[in-house]
Structure formats: C-alpha cells, structure tokens
Backbone as numpy.savetxt, mean C-alpha at the origin, in Angstrom:
# Nx Ny Nz CAx CAy CAz Cx Cy Cz
3.54 12.42 21.89 2.31 11.71 21.59 1.40 11.85 22.80
0.16 12.24 22.56 -0.78 12.44 23.64 -1.31 11.14 24.21
-1.98 11.26 25.35 -2.54 10.07 25.99 -3.62 9.43 25.14
-4.40 10.24 24.42 -5.45 9.67 23.58 -4.88 8.82 22.45
-3.83 9.32 21.80 -3.21 8.56 20.71 -2.60 7.27 21.23
-1.93 7.34 22.38 -1.35 6.15 22.97 -2.45 5.15 23.34
-3.55 5.63 23.86 -4.68 4.76 24.20 -5.24 4.07 22.98
-5.37 4.80 21.87 -5.89 4.21 20.64 -4.94 3.13 20.14
-3.65 3.41 20.17 -2.66 2.43 19.71 -2.73 1.17 20.56
-2.82 1.33 21.88 -2.89 0.17 22.76 -4.15 -0.65 22.52
-5.28 0.03 22.31 -6.53 -0.68 22.05 -6.45 -1.45 20.74
-5.89 -0.85 19.71 -5.77 -1.52 18.41 -4.86 -2.74 18.51
-3.72 -2.58 19.16 -2.79 -3.70 19.31 -3.43 -4.82 20.12
-4.08 -4.47 21.20 -4.76 -5.47 22.02 -5.88 -6.16 21.25
-6.63 -5.39 20.48 -7.70 -5.98 19.68 -7.17 -6.95 18.64
-6.07 -6.59 18.00 -5.46 -7.51 17.02 -4.97 -8.79 17.69
-4.42 -8.65 18.90 -3.96 -9.85 19.62 -5.12 -10.75 19.98
-6.23 -10.18 20.42 -7.42 -10.97 20.77 -7.99 -11.65 19.53
-8.05 -10.92 18.42 -8.59 -11.49 17.19 -7.74 -12.67 16.72
-6.42 -12.55 16.85 -5.55 -13.66 16.47 -5.77 -14.85 17.39
-6.00 -14.59 18.67 -6.22 -15.65 19.64 -7.49 -16.44 19.33
-8.55 -15.74 18.87 -9.81 -16.44 18.59 -9.88 -16.96 17.14
-8.81 -16.77 16.38 -8.74 -17.38 15.06 -9.00 -16.46 13.89
-9.12 -15.18 14.13 -9.31 -14.22 13.03 -7.95 -13.60 12.73
-7.42 -13.91 11.55 -6.09 -13.43 11.19 -6.21 -12.29 10.20
-5.60 -11.18 10.52 -5.64 -10.00 9.66 -4.25 -9.61 9.19
-3.36 -10.58 9.07 -2.00 -10.29 8.67 -1.91 -9.65 7.30
-2.81 -10.01 6.39 -2.77 -9.43 5.05 -3.11 -7.95 5.08
-3.99 -7.55 5.99 -4.33 -6.13 6.10 -3.13 -5.35 6.64
-2.47 -5.91 7.65 -1.30 -5.27 8.21 -0.19 -5.20 7.15
-0.07 -6.24 6.34 0.93 -6.25 5.27 0.69 -5.16 4.24
-0.57 -4.80 4.02 -0.89 -3.74 3.08 -0.74 -2.37 3.75
-1.15 -2.26 5.00 -1.13 -0.97 5.69 0.26 -0.54 6.14
1.13 -1.48 6.44 2.44 -1.14 7.00 3.26 -0.23 6.10
3.33 -0.48 4.78 4.09 0.47 3.94 3.51 1.88 3.98
2.19 2.00 3.99 1.57 3.32 4.04 1.83 4.00 5.38
1.86 3.22 6.45 2.16 3.78 7.76 3.60 4.31 7.79
4.53 3.53 7.23 5.92 3.98 7.20 6.07 5.24 6.35
5.40 5.28 5.22 5.46 6.48 4.37 4.87 7.67 5.11
3.77 7.46 5.82 3.17 8.54 6.60 4.09 9.05 7.69
4.75 8.12 8.41 5.71 8.53 9.43 6.89 9.28 8.79
7.29 8.86 7.60 8.36 9.55 6.90 7.99 10.97 6.55
6.76 11.16 6.08 6.29 12.52 5.75 6.25 13.38 7.01
5.75 12.81 8.10 5.72 13.56 9.36 7.15 13.89 9.81
8.08 12.95 9.64 9.48 13.20 10.00 10.08 14.33 9.19
9.79 14.35 7.88 10.32 15.43 7.04 9.72 16.77 7.43
8.44 16.80 7.75 7.80 18.05 8.19 8.34 18.55 9.52
8.84 17.63 10.35 9.39 18.01 11.66 10.91 18.16 11.61
11.44 18.47 10.42 12.87 18.74 10.22 13.77 17.55 10.56
13.28 16.35 10.41 14.11 15.16 10.55 14.18 14.50 9.17
14.88 15.17 8.27 14.84 14.79 6.85 15.47 13.43 6.58
16.54 13.08 7.28 17.22 11.81 7.01 16.33 10.64 7.41
15.83 10.66 8.63 14.97 9.56 9.10 13.68 9.51 8.30
13.10 10.67 8.01 11.88 10.71 7.22 12.09 10.14 5.83
13.20 10.49 5.21 13.50 9.97 3.87 13.72 8.46 3.90
14.40 7.99 4.91 14.63 6.54 5.04 13.30 5.81 5.19
12.41 6.33 6.02 11.11 5.69 6.22 10.29 5.69 4.93
10.34 6.78 4.17 9.61 6.83 2.91 10.17 5.81 1.92
11.49 5.71 1.84 12.11 4.76 0.91 11.78 3.33 1.31
11.88 3.01 2.59 11.57 1.65 3.06 10.10 1.32 2.80
9.21 2.26 3.10 7.79 2.04 2.82 7.51 1.86 1.34
8.18 2.66 0.50 8.01 2.52 -0.94 8.51 1.19 -1.45
9.66 0.73 -0.93 10.18 -0.57 -1.33 9.27 -1.70 -0.88
8.67 -1.56 0.29 7.73 -2.58 0.76 6.46 -2.59 -0.10
6.11 -1.45 -0.66 4.89 -1.33 -1.45 5.06 -1.83 -2.88
6.28 -1.83 -3.41 6.52 -2.22 -4.80 5.98 -3.60 -5.16
6.24 -4.66 -4.38 5.70 -5.97 -4.78 4.17 -6.00 -4.80
3.55 -5.25 -3.92 2.08 -5.21 -3.90 1.54 -4.46 -5.11
2.26 -3.42 -5.53 1.84 -2.66 -6.69 2.15 -3.38 -8.00
3.10 -4.32 -7.98 3.45 -5.04 -9.19 2.25 -5.80 -9.75
1.44 -6.40 -8.89 0.24 -7.09 -9.35 -0.73 -6.13 -10.01
-0.91 -4.95 -9.43 -1.81 -3.95 -10.02 -1.26 -3.44 -11.35
0.04 -3.20 -11.40 0.65 -2.74 -12.65 0.52 -3.80 -13.73
0.71 -5.07 -13.37 0.55 -6.16 -14.33 -0.88 -6.24 -14.84
-1.85 -6.07 -13.96 -3.26 -6.10 -14.36 -3.56 -4.95 -15.32
-3.08 -3.76 -15.01 -3.31 -2.61 -15.89 -2.64 -2.81 -17.25
-1.46 -3.40 -17.26 -0.78 -3.69 -18.51 -1.57 -4.70 -19.33
-2.09 -5.74 -18.69 -2.89 -6.74 -19.39 -4.15 -6.12 -19.99
-4.81 -5.27 -19.24 -6.01 -4.60 -19.76 -5.66 -3.71 -20.94
-4.54 -2.99 -20.84 -4.11 -2.13 -21.94 -3.82 -2.94 -23.20
-3.18 -4.09 -23.04 -2.90 -4.94 -24.20 -4.18 -5.46 -24.83
-5.15 -5.84 -24.02 -6.44 -6.31 -24.55 -7.14 -5.21 -25.31
-7.17 -4.00 -24.73 -7.84 -2.88 -25.40 -7.12 -2.55 -26.70
-5.81 -2.58 -26.70 -5.03 -2.30 -27.91 -5.32 -3.34 -28.99
-5.37 -4.62 -28.59 -5.66 -5.69 -29.54 -7.06 -5.57 -30.13
-8.05 -5.27 -29.29 -9.42 -5.11 -29.78 -9.51 -3.91 -30.72
-8.81 -2.82 -30.40 -8.85 -1.65 -31.28 -8.19 -1.96 -32.63
-7.19 -2.83 -32.63 -6.58 -3.21 -33.90 -7.56 -4.01 -34.76
-8.37 -4.88 -34.13 -9.39 -5.61 -34.88 -10.43 -4.66 -35.45
-10.85 -3.69 -34.66 -11.86 -2.73 -35.14 -11.33 -1.89 -36.29
-10.07 -1.45 -36.20 -9.48 -0.66 -37.28 -9.33 -1.50 -38.54
-9.04 -2.77 -38.41 -8.88 -3.66 -39.57 -10.21 -3.85 -40.28
-11.31 -3.95 -39.52 -12.63 -4.14 -40.11 -13.09 -2.88 -40.86
-12.68 -1.72 -40.42 -13.08 -0.47 -41.08 -12.43 -0.33 -42.46
-11.21 -0.88 -42.60 -10.49 -0.77 -43.86 -11.08 -1.65 -44.95
-11.72 -2.72 -44.58 -12.25 -3.68 -45.57 -13.55 -3.21 -46.15
C-alpha cells in the first residue's frame, strides 16, 4: 500500500472520529459500505492469487449484505404484487 493510500485512510478515519466527537454519527453509512468494502477486498484477494482469503471475504461481505437487501427485495415483491393485482382488475373489466 502506497503512502498516498495510507494517508487517505488515516484522514478518513480521523475525520470520522472528529465527526462522532462533535455529534455527527455516520454509523449507518459505514454499516452499508462495510459489506461492499469486504467484497471489494475479496475480489482483489482473488485477483492476487489469494483465493481462500478472497473467497472468505466475499462470503462474509455477502452475508452482511443479505439483511440490508431483504428490505429491498420485500419492497420489490410488494410492488410486483400490487402490479399483478391491478392487472387482474384490468383484465376482468375487459371481459365484461
């Protein structure tokens, strides 16, 4: 890891600590980003011939992401049911 990347990481961590100190909490953003970060590290690990660690990171990131995606999947299912129900009403009116 280069000095620039390390510097960016240190600045981000320090900035998050300062924001928490002054009362700005971004835990929900970190909760959403962390699975994607783990999946990204897993992909990088697989590309660098570290298949076991990369695969583990991808699986852990995916498992962390599942509860967050469940809400989205439920919303899409609800919308699909509404559209299906409305289409059934429209088809019923055409037959009469």
